[in-house]
Amino acid sequence: MSIAANLESIHGAIARACTQAGRRPEEVRLLPVSKTVPADRIRQAYAAGVRLVGENKVQEAAGKAAELAADCPDLGWAMIGHLQTNKAKDVAALAHEFQALDSAHLAQQLDRRLERLDRSLDVFIEVNSSGEDSKFGVPPDEVADLAIALADCDRLRPRGLMTIAVNSSDRELVAGCFDRMLALRQRLAEDDRIAADYAELSMGMSGDFELAIAHQATTIRVGQAIFGPRPYP
Ligand SMILES: *Cc1c(COP(=O)(O)O)cnc(C)c1O
């Protein structure tokens, strides 16, 4: 299947999941995830209308951005993977949004770098909604403190929360992660110490995006269902 056909099929699935959930398809943003995908295939996605792609490694994204700068002038980069503080500079220079914010220290480094570049950056706090040791992200009960710290970072524009749910065939377990995100969003909205609006929920991937939409996801991050299987797990 071509990338354009895959995109069309995902948009169809999004529309059906929205109908079932009593939501409008415009409420759900599809973020195609192009990690490990060569620039040529990203070009095909661009030709099919994609204007923002998700990447988890900043060097990889920077390489592709350079390769695609001429052919895909309006292509933006959403960084969705854990970031070491020493690479904050590269994300500040390249990214249009950053979905894996997981510490106040990283927020401060990003803010400092953005200030120098006179840029701003949309950010999502990454939440470890499954409690697995293997997952990055802030434990749910520490998210409010990070949100409070973000208020001092003028160059960061908080948009919402991001998570990778547990990778399980048990739908109840996956749904549990999404429910925890919904409850957390509610808690932040009711917390008087937090002025910013964490309204967006970035959750759902190739295997679970329909369930995520049923649980109010506003951004779904889909890689393999668009670009095909990745060379490594
Ligand atoms: C790889 C990745 C995705 C997409 O996963 P697929 O299974 O290919 O849809 C989504 N979010 C993050 C953070 C990722 O690293």
PDB file of C-alpha atoms and ligand atoms in Angstrom:
ATOM      1  CA  MET A   1       0.000   0.000   0.000  1.00  0.00           C
ATOM      2  CA  SER A   2       1.190   3.521  -0.732  1.00  0.00           C
ATOM      3  CA  ILE A   3       1.681   6.021   2.051  1.00  0.00           C
ATOM      4  CA  ALA A   4      -1.172   8.115   0.621  1.00  0.00           C
ATOM      5  CA  ALA A   5      -3.496   5.087   0.737  1.00  0.00           C
ATOM      6  CA  ASN A   6      -2.423   4.264   4.294  1.00  0.00           C
ATOM      7  CA  LEU A   7      -3.070   7.854   5.367  1.00  0.00           C
ATOM      8  CA  GLU A   8      -6.501   7.746   3.783  1.00  0.00           C
ATOM      9  CA  SER A   9      -7.304   4.505   5.541  1.00  0.00           C
ATOM     10  CA  ILE A  10      -6.198   5.892   8.929  1.00  0.00           C
ATOM     11  CA  HIS A  11      -8.293   9.021   8.397  1.00  0.00           C
ATOM     12  CA  GLY A  12     -11.249   6.702   7.720  1.00  0.00           C
ATOM     13  CA  ALA A  13     -10.569   4.771  10.914  1.00  0.00           C
ATOM     14  CA  ILE A  14     -10.296   8.051  12.861  1.00  0.00           C
ATOM     15  CA  ALA A  15     -13.654   9.183  11.474  1.00  0.00           C
ATOM     16  CA  ARG A  16     -15.312   5.890  12.474  1.00  0.00           C
ATOM     17  CA  ALA A  17     -13.778   5.929  15.969  1.00  0.00           C
ATOM     18  CA  CYS A  18     -14.949   9.536  16.404  1.00  0.00           C
ATOM     19  CA  THR A  19     -18.479   8.699  15.320  1.00  0.00           C
ATOM     20  CA  GLN A  20     -18.588   5.844  17.810  1.00  0.00           C
ATOM     21  CA  ALA A  21     -17.304   8.101  20.568  1.00  0.00           C
ATOM     22  CA  GLY A  22     -19.688  10.944  19.706  1.00  0.00           C
ATOM     23  CA  ARG A  23     -16.773  13.174  18.706  1.00  0.00           C
ATOM     24  CA  ARG A  24     -15.963  15.169  15.588  1.00  0.00           C
ATOM     25  CA  PRO A  25     -12.982  14.029  13.464  1.00  0.00           C
ATOM     26  CA  GLU A  26     -11.558  17.586  13.588  1.00  0.00           C
ATOM     27  CA  GLU A  27     -10.984  17.060  17.315  1.00  0.00           C
ATOM     28  CA  VAL A  28      -8.322  14.449  16.579  1.00  0.00           C
ATOM     29  CA  ARG A  29      -4.990  15.350  15.043  1.00  0.00           C
ATOM     30  CA  LEU A  30      -3.021  12.636  13.274  1.00  0.00           C
ATOM     31  CA  LEU A  31       0.738  12.945  13.824  1.00  0.00           C
ATOM     32  CA  PRO A  32       2.582  10.622  11.432  1.00  0.00           C
ATOM     33  CA  VAL A  33       5.685   9.199  13.142  1.00  0.00           C
ATOM     34  CA  SER A  34       8.606   8.910  10.745  1.00  0.00           C
ATOM     35  CA  LYS A  35      11.378   7.565  13.008  1.00  0.00           C
ATOM     36  CA  THR A  36      13.647   5.148  11.061  1.00  0.00           C
ATOM     37  CA  VAL A  37      11.781   6.092   7.854  1.00  0.00           C
ATOM     38  CA  PRO A  38      14.076   7.384   5.079  1.00  0.00           C
ATOM     39  CA  ALA A  39      13.637  10.919   3.758  1.00  0.00           C
ATOM     40  CA  ASP A  40      12.265   9.658   0.451  1.00  0.00           C
ATOM     41  CA  ARG A  41       9.237   8.119   2.115  1.00  0.00           C
ATOM     42  CA  ILE A  42       8.656  11.263   4.173  1.00  0.00           C
ATOM     43  CA  ARG A  43       8.610  13.123   0.860  1.00  0.00           C
ATOM     44  CA  GLN A  44       5.715  10.874  -0.207  1.00  0.00           C
ATOM     45  CA  ALA A  45       3.848  11.704   2.985  1.00  0.00           C
ATOM     46  CA  TYR A  46       4.457  15.402   2.305  1.00  0.00           C
ATOM     47  CA  ALA A  47       3.055  14.994  -1.204  1.00  0.00           C
ATOM     48  CA  ALA A  48      -0.026  13.433   0.419  1.00  0.00           C
ATOM     49  CA  GLY A  49      -0.501  16.539   2.586  1.00  0.00           C
ATOM     50  CA  VAL A  50       1.454  15.789   5.773  1.00  0.00           C
ATOM     51  CA  ARG A  51       3.017  18.954   7.248  1.00  0.00           C
ATOM     52  CA  LEU A  52       4.234  17.734  10.654  1.00  0.00           C
ATOM     53  CA  VAL A  53       6.007  14.465  11.472  1.00  0.00           C
ATOM     54  CA  GLY A  54       7.071  12.907  14.762  1.00  0.00           C
ATOM     55  CA  GLU A  55      10.649  11.769  15.422  1.00  0.00           C
ATOM     56  CA  ASN A  56      12.206  10.395  18.594  1.00  0.00           C
ATOM     57  CA  LYS A  57      15.904  11.146  18.000  1.00  0.00           C
ATOM     58  CA  VAL A  58      17.082  14.671  17.402  1.00  0.00           C
ATOM     59  CA  GLN A  59      20.139  13.836  15.260  1.00  0.00           C
ATOM     60  CA  GLU A  60      18.031  11.676  12.997  1.00  0.00           C
ATOM     61  CA  ALA A  61      15.419  14.426  12.672  1.00  0.00           C
ATOM     62  CA  ALA A  62      18.061  17.088  11.987  1.00  0.00           C
ATOM     63  CA  GLY A  63      19.597  14.955   9.239  1.00  0.00           C
ATOM     64  CA  LYS A  64      16.262  14.435   7.524  1.00  0.00           C
ATOM     65  CA  ALA A  65      15.265  18.069   7.986  1.00  0.00           C
ATOM     66  CA  ALA A  66      18.432  19.113   6.140  1.00  0.00           C
ATOM     67  CA  GLU A  67      17.776  16.567   3.400  1.00  0.00           C
ATOM     68  CA  LEU A  68      14.162  17.671   2.961  1.00  0.00           C
ATOM     69  CA  ALA A  69      14.532  21.429   3.440  1.00  0.00           C
ATOM     70  CA  ALA A  70      14.359  22.236  -0.280  1.00  0.00           C
ATOM     71  CA  ASP A  71      11.575  19.826  -1.303  1.00  0.00           C
ATOM     72  CA  CYS A  72       9.369  20.077   1.774  1.00  0.00           C
ATOM     73  CA  PRO A  73       9.650  23.716   2.859  1.00  0.00           C
ATOM     74  CA  ASP A  74       6.661  23.675   5.252  1.00  0.00           C
ATOM     75  CA  LEU A  75       7.441  20.389   6.947  1.00  0.00           C
ATOM     76  CA  GLY A  76       7.557  20.680  10.741  1.00  0.00           C
ATOM     77  CA  TRP A  77       9.118  18.344  13.282  1.00  0.00           C
ATOM     78  CA  ALA A  78       7.479  17.150  16.487  1.00  0.00           C
ATOM     79  CA  MET A  79      10.011  15.590  18.832  1.00  0.00           C
ATOM     80  CA  ILE A  80       8.343  12.769  20.748  1.00  0.00           C
ATOM     81  CA  GLY A  81      11.238  10.885  22.376  1.00  0.00           C
ATOM     82  CA  HIS A  82      13.065  11.231  25.679  1.00  0.00           C
ATOM     83  CA  LEU A  83      15.650  14.006  25.512  1.00  0.00           C
ATOM     84  CA  GLN A  84      18.923  14.385  27.346  1.00  0.00           C
ATOM     85  CA  THR A  85      19.555  17.881  28.626  1.00  0.00           C
ATOM     86  CA  ASN A  86      22.715  18.229  26.564  1.00  0.00           C
ATOM     87  CA  LYS A  87      20.583  18.009  23.393  1.00  0.00           C
ATOM     88  CA  ALA A  88      18.119  20.700  24.447  1.00  0.00           C
ATOM     89  CA  LYS A  89      19.946  23.110  22.138  1.00  0.00           C
ATOM     90  CA  ASP A  90      19.225  20.979  19.064  1.00  0.00           C
ATOM     91  CA  VAL A  91      15.543  20.565  19.876  1.00  0.00           C
ATOM     92  CA  ALA A  92      15.236  24.295  20.567  1.00  0.00           C
ATOM     93  CA  ALA A  93      16.656  25.010  17.120  1.00  0.00           C
ATOM     94  CA  LEU A  94      14.713  22.391  15.159  1.00  0.00           C
ATOM     95  CA  ALA A  95      11.439  21.376  16.751  1.00  0.00           C
ATOM     96  CA  HIS A  96       7.972  22.800  16.241  1.00  0.00           C
ATOM     97  CA  GLU A  97       6.717  20.915  19.248  1.00  0.00           C
ATOM     98  CA  PHE A  98       8.190  18.735  21.954  1.00  0.00           C
ATOM     99  CA  GLN A  99       6.066  15.999  23.469  1.00  0.00           C
ATOM    100  CA  ALA A 100       8.467  14.346  25.904  1.00  0.00           C
ATOM    101  CA  LEU A 101       9.024  16.988  28.562  1.00  0.00           C
ATOM    102  CA  ASP A 102       9.773  15.069  31.757  1.00  0.00           C
ATOM    103  CA  SER A 103      11.717  17.319  34.130  1.00  0.00           C
ATOM    104  CA  ALA A 104      11.925  20.904  35.349  1.00  0.00           C
ATOM    105  CA  HIS A 105      15.653  20.891  34.623  1.00  0.00           C
ATOM    106  CA  LEU A 106      15.085  19.997  30.969  1.00  0.00           C
ATOM    107  CA  ALA A 107      12.342  22.653  30.765  1.00  0.00           C
ATOM    108  CA  GLN A 108      14.769  25.291  32.057  1.00  0.00           C
ATOM    109  CA  GLN A 109      17.482  24.269  29.592  1.00  0.00           C
ATOM    110  CA  LEU A 110      15.038  24.373  26.687  1.00  0.00           C
ATOM    111  CA  ASP A 111      13.718  27.738  27.828  1.00  0.00           C
ATOM    112  CA  ARG A 112      17.229  29.185  28.009  1.00  0.00           C
ATOM    113  CA  ARG A 113      18.126  27.926  24.532  1.00  0.00           C
ATOM    114  CA  LEU A 114      14.837  29.132  23.040  1.00  0.00           C
ATOM    115  CA  GLU A 115      15.366  32.551  24.557  1.00  0.00           C
ATOM    116  CA  ARG A 116      18.732  32.838  22.816  1.00  0.00           C
ATOM    117  CA  LEU A 117      17.205  31.820  19.500  1.00  0.00           C
ATOM    118  CA  ASP A 118      14.188  34.044  20.088  1.00  0.00           C
ATOM    119  CA  ARG A 119      11.866  31.093  19.525  1.00  0.00           C
ATOM    120  CA  SER A 120       8.979  29.483  21.419  1.00  0.00           C
ATOM    121  CA  LEU A 121       8.045  25.830  21.594  1.00  0.00           C
ATOM    122  CA  ASP A 122       4.777  23.968  22.147  1.00  0.00           C
ATOM    123  CA  VAL A 123       5.270  21.306  24.806  1.00  0.00           C
ATOM    124  CA  PHE A 124       3.494  18.279  26.227  1.00  0.00           C
ATOM    125  CA  ILE A 125       4.431  16.740  29.564  1.00  0.00           C
ATOM    126  CA  GLU A 126       5.146  13.041  29.100  1.00  0.00           C
ATOM    127  CA  VAL A 127       3.402  10.933  31.731  1.00  0.00           C
ATOM    128  CA  ASN A 128       4.309   7.391  32.716  1.00  0.00           C
ATOM    129  CA  SER A 129       0.721   6.189  32.802  1.00  0.00           C
ATOM    130  CA  SER A 130       1.538   2.477  33.051  1.00  0.00           C
ATOM    131  CA  GLY A 131       4.000   2.645  35.941  1.00  0.00           C
ATOM    132  CA  GLU A 132       6.440   0.438  34.005  1.00  0.00           C
ATOM    133  CA  ASP A 133      10.134   0.970  34.836  1.00  0.00           C
ATOM    134  CA  SER A 134      10.972   0.759  31.139  1.00  0.00           C
ATOM    135  CA  LYS A 135       8.891   3.839  30.342  1.00  0.00           C
ATOM    136  CA  PHE A 136       9.976   7.449  30.369  1.00  0.00           C
ATOM    137  CA  GLY A 137       7.693  10.150  31.670  1.00  0.00           C
ATOM    138  CA  VAL A 138       6.669  11.702  34.952  1.00  0.00           C
ATOM    139  CA  PRO A 139       4.639   9.640  37.430  1.00  0.00           C
ATOM    140  CA  PRO A 140       1.050  10.963  37.455  1.00  0.00           C
ATOM    141  CA  ASP A 141       1.286  12.357  40.986  1.00  0.00           C
ATOM    142  CA  GLU A 142       4.348  14.465  40.091  1.00  0.00           C
ATOM    143  CA  VAL A 143       2.868  16.109  37.007  1.00  0.00           C
ATOM    144  CA  ALA A 144       1.255  19.029  38.863  1.00  0.00           C
ATOM    145  CA  ASP A 145       4.628  20.072  40.325  1.00  0.00           C
ATOM    146  CA  LEU A 146       6.223  20.058  36.884  1.00  0.00           C
ATOM    147  CA  ALA A 147       3.312  22.062  35.474  1.00  0.00           C
ATOM    148  CA  ILE A 148       3.834  24.635  38.231  1.00  0.00           C
ATOM    149  CA  ALA A 149       7.562  24.845  37.415  1.00  0.00           C
ATOM    150  CA  LEU A 150       6.751  25.367  33.711  1.00  0.00           C
ATOM    151  CA  ALA A 151       5.000  28.621  34.514  1.00  0.00           C
ATOM    152  CA  ASP A 152       8.488  30.179  34.888  1.00  0.00           C
ATOM    153  CA  CYS A 153       9.553  29.104  31.387  1.00  0.00           C
ATOM    154  CA  ASP A 154       8.245  31.899  29.173  1.00  0.00           C
ATOM    155  CA  ARG A 155       9.377  30.290  25.935  1.00  0.00           C
ATOM    156  CA  LEU A 156       7.494  27.045  26.523  1.00  0.00           C
ATOM    157  CA  ARG A 157       3.823  26.904  25.597  1.00  0.00           C
ATOM    158  CA  PRO A 158       2.142  24.051  27.467  1.00  0.00           C
ATOM    159  CA  ARG A 159      -0.449  22.254  25.352  1.00  0.00           C
ATOM    160  CA  GLY A 160      -1.185  19.082  27.223  1.00  0.00           C
ATOM    161  CA  LEU A 161      -0.094  15.640  28.291  1.00  0.00           C
ATOM    162  CA  MET A 162       1.473  12.790  26.338  1.00  0.00           C
ATOM    163  CA  THR A 163       1.770   9.100  27.125  1.00  0.00           C
ATOM    164  CA  ILE A 164       2.707   5.731  25.687  1.00  0.00           C
ATOM    165  CA  ALA A 165       0.217   3.245  27.105  1.00  0.00           C
ATOM    166  CA  VAL A 166       1.251  -0.225  28.215  1.00  0.00           C
ATOM    167  CA  ASN A 167       1.987  -2.464  25.237  1.00  0.00           C
ATOM    168  CA  SER A 168      -0.514  -5.238  25.904  1.00  0.00           C
ATOM    169  CA  SER A 169      -3.187  -7.218  24.076  1.00  0.00           C
ATOM    170  CA  ASP A 170      -5.370  -6.728  27.158  1.00  0.00           C
ATOM    171  CA  ARG A 171      -7.601  -3.782  26.180  1.00  0.00           C
ATOM    172  CA  GLU A 172      -8.552  -3.178  29.813  1.00  0.00           C
ATOM    173  CA  LEU A 173      -4.932  -2.536  30.758  1.00  0.00           C
ATOM    174  CA  VAL A 174      -4.448  -0.136  27.847  1.00  0.00           C
ATOM    175  CA  ALA A 175      -7.730   1.627  28.626  1.00  0.00           C
ATOM    176  CA  GLY A 176      -6.572   1.957  32.244  1.00  0.00           C
ATOM    177  CA  CYS A 177      -3.606   4.050  31.071  1.00  0.00           C
ATOM    178  CA  PHE A 178      -5.863   6.306  28.991  1.00  0.00           C
ATOM    179  CA  ASP A 179      -8.300   6.688  31.912  1.00  0.00           C
ATOM    180  CA  ARG A 180      -5.441   7.748  34.178  1.00  0.00           C
ATOM    181  CA  MET A 181      -4.556  10.470  31.642  1.00  0.00           C
ATOM    182  CA  LEU A 182      -8.125  11.750  31.553  1.00  0.00           C
ATOM    183  CA  ALA A 183      -8.287  11.867  35.348  1.00  0.00           C
ATOM    184  CA  LEU A 184      -4.943  13.653  35.467  1.00  0.00           C
ATOM    185  CA  ARG A 185      -6.055  16.274  32.933  1.00  0.00           C
ATOM    186  CA  GLN A 186      -9.102  16.892  35.108  1.00  0.00           C
ATOM    187  CA  ARG A 187      -6.954  17.283  38.244  1.00  0.00           C
ATOM    188  CA  LEU A 188      -4.694  19.823  36.502  1.00  0.00           C
ATOM    189  CA  ALA A 189      -7.697  21.801  35.281  1.00  0.00           C
ATOM    190  CA  GLU A 190      -9.016  22.023  38.841  1.00  0.00           C
ATOM    191  CA  ASP A 191      -5.643  22.933  40.396  1.00  0.00           C
ATOM    192  CA  ASP A 192      -5.612  26.677  41.217  1.00  0.00           C
ATOM    193  CA  ARG A 193      -1.812  26.751  41.196  1.00  0.00           C
ATOM    194  CA  ILE A 194      -1.759  25.928  37.468  1.00  0.00           C
ATOM    195  CA  ALA A 195      -2.840  28.696  35.119  1.00  0.00           C
ATOM    196  CA  ALA A 196      -1.886  27.066  31.811  1.00  0.00           C
ATOM    197  CA  ASP A 197      -4.329  24.854  29.996  1.00  0.00           C
ATOM    198  CA  TYR A 198      -3.218  21.235  29.620  1.00  0.00           C
ATOM    199  CA  ALA A 199      -6.197  20.418  27.443  1.00  0.00           C
ATOM    200  CA  GLU A 200      -4.542  18.213  24.854  1.00  0.00           C
ATOM    201  CA  LEU A 201      -3.995  14.485  25.251  1.00  0.00           C
ATOM    202  CA  SER A 202      -1.399  12.938  22.931  1.00  0.00           C
ATOM    203  CA  MET A 203      -1.996   9.218  23.193  1.00  0.00           C
ATOM    204  CA  GLY A 204      -2.673   6.258  20.912  1.00  0.00           C
ATOM    205  CA  MET A 205      -0.336   4.648  18.361  1.00  0.00           C
ATOM    206  CA  SER A 206      -0.777   2.209  15.455  1.00  0.00           C
ATOM    207  CA  GLY A 207      -2.076  -0.545  17.742  1.00  0.00           C
ATOM    208  CA  ASP A 208      -4.343   1.417  20.048  1.00  0.00           C
ATOM    209  CA  PHE A 209      -5.372   4.734  18.477  1.00  0.00           C
ATOM    210  CA  GLU A 210      -9.053   3.844  18.174  1.00  0.00           C
ATOM    211  CA  LEU A 211      -9.218   3.044  21.876  1.00  0.00           C
ATOM    212  CA  ALA A 212      -7.340   6.288  22.613  1.00  0.00           C
ATOM    213  CA  ILE A 213      -9.901   8.251  20.584  1.00  0.00           C
ATOM    214  CA  ALA A 214     -12.673   6.627  22.626  1.00  0.00           C
ATOM    215  CA  HIS A 215     -10.799   7.988  25.675  1.00  0.00           C
ATOM    216  CA  GLN A 216     -10.632  11.581  24.350  1.00  0.00           C
ATOM    217  CA  ALA A 217      -7.194  11.612  22.700  1.00  0.00           C
ATOM    218  CA  THR A 218      -6.654  14.848  20.757  1.00  0.00           C
ATOM    219  CA  THR A 219      -3.402  13.811  19.046  1.00  0.00           C
ATOM    220  CA  ILE A 220      -2.628  10.270  17.942  1.00  0.00           C
ATOM    221  CA  ARG A 221       0.926   9.352  16.946  1.00  0.00           C
ATOM    222  CA  VAL A 222       0.950   6.732  14.223  1.00  0.00           C
ATOM    223  CA  GLY A 223       4.066   5.263  12.638  1.00  0.00           C
ATOM    224  CA  GLN A 224       3.905   1.727  11.298  1.00  0.00           C
ATOM    225  CA  ALA A 225       0.296   1.873  10.131  1.00  0.00           C
ATOM    226  CA  ILE A 226       1.359   4.686   7.782  1.00  0.00           C
ATOM    227  CA  PHE A 227       4.970   3.911   6.862  1.00  0.00           C
ATOM    228  CA  GLY A 228       5.011   0.129   7.298  1.00  0.00           C
ATOM    229  CA  PRO A 229       6.939  -2.022   9.776  1.00  0.00           C
ATOM    230  CA  ARG A 230      10.152  -0.653  11.238  1.00  0.00           C
ATOM    231  CA  PRO A 231      13.460  -2.522  10.887  1.00  0.00           C
ATOM    232  CA  TYR A 232      13.846  -2.821  14.681  1.00  0.00           C
ATOM    233  CA  PRO A 233      11.239  -3.394  17.381  1.00  0.00           C
TER     234      PRO A 233
HETATM  235  C1  LIG B   1       7.358   5.072  17.586  1.00  0.00           C
HETATM  236  C2  LIG B   1       6.458   5.904  18.380  1.00  0.00           C
HETATM  237  C3  LIG B   1       5.100   6.022  18.045  1.00  0.00           C
HETATM  238  C4  LIG B   1       4.452   5.321  16.865  1.00  0.00           C
HETATM  239  O1  LIG B   1       4.386   3.944  17.073  1.00  0.00           O
HETATM  240  P1  LIG B   1       3.726   3.002  15.976  1.00  0.00           P
HETATM  241  O2  LIG B   1       3.534   1.727  16.689  1.00  0.00           O
HETATM  242  O3  LIG B   1       4.698   2.900  14.850  1.00  0.00           O
HETATM  243  O4  LIG B   1       2.456   3.621  15.546  1.00  0.00           O
HETATM  244  C5  LIG B   1       4.303   6.850  18.833  1.00  0.00           C
HETATM  245  N1  LIG B   1       4.816   7.514  19.884  1.00  0.00           N
HETATM  246  C6  LIG B   1       6.105   7.437  20.235  1.00  0.00           C
HETATM  247  C7  LIG B   1       6.594   8.206  21.401  1.00  0.00           C
HETATM  248  C8  LIG B   1       6.975   6.630  19.500  1.00  0.00           C
HETATM  249  O5  LIG B   1       8.267   6.560  19.863  1.00  0.00           O
END
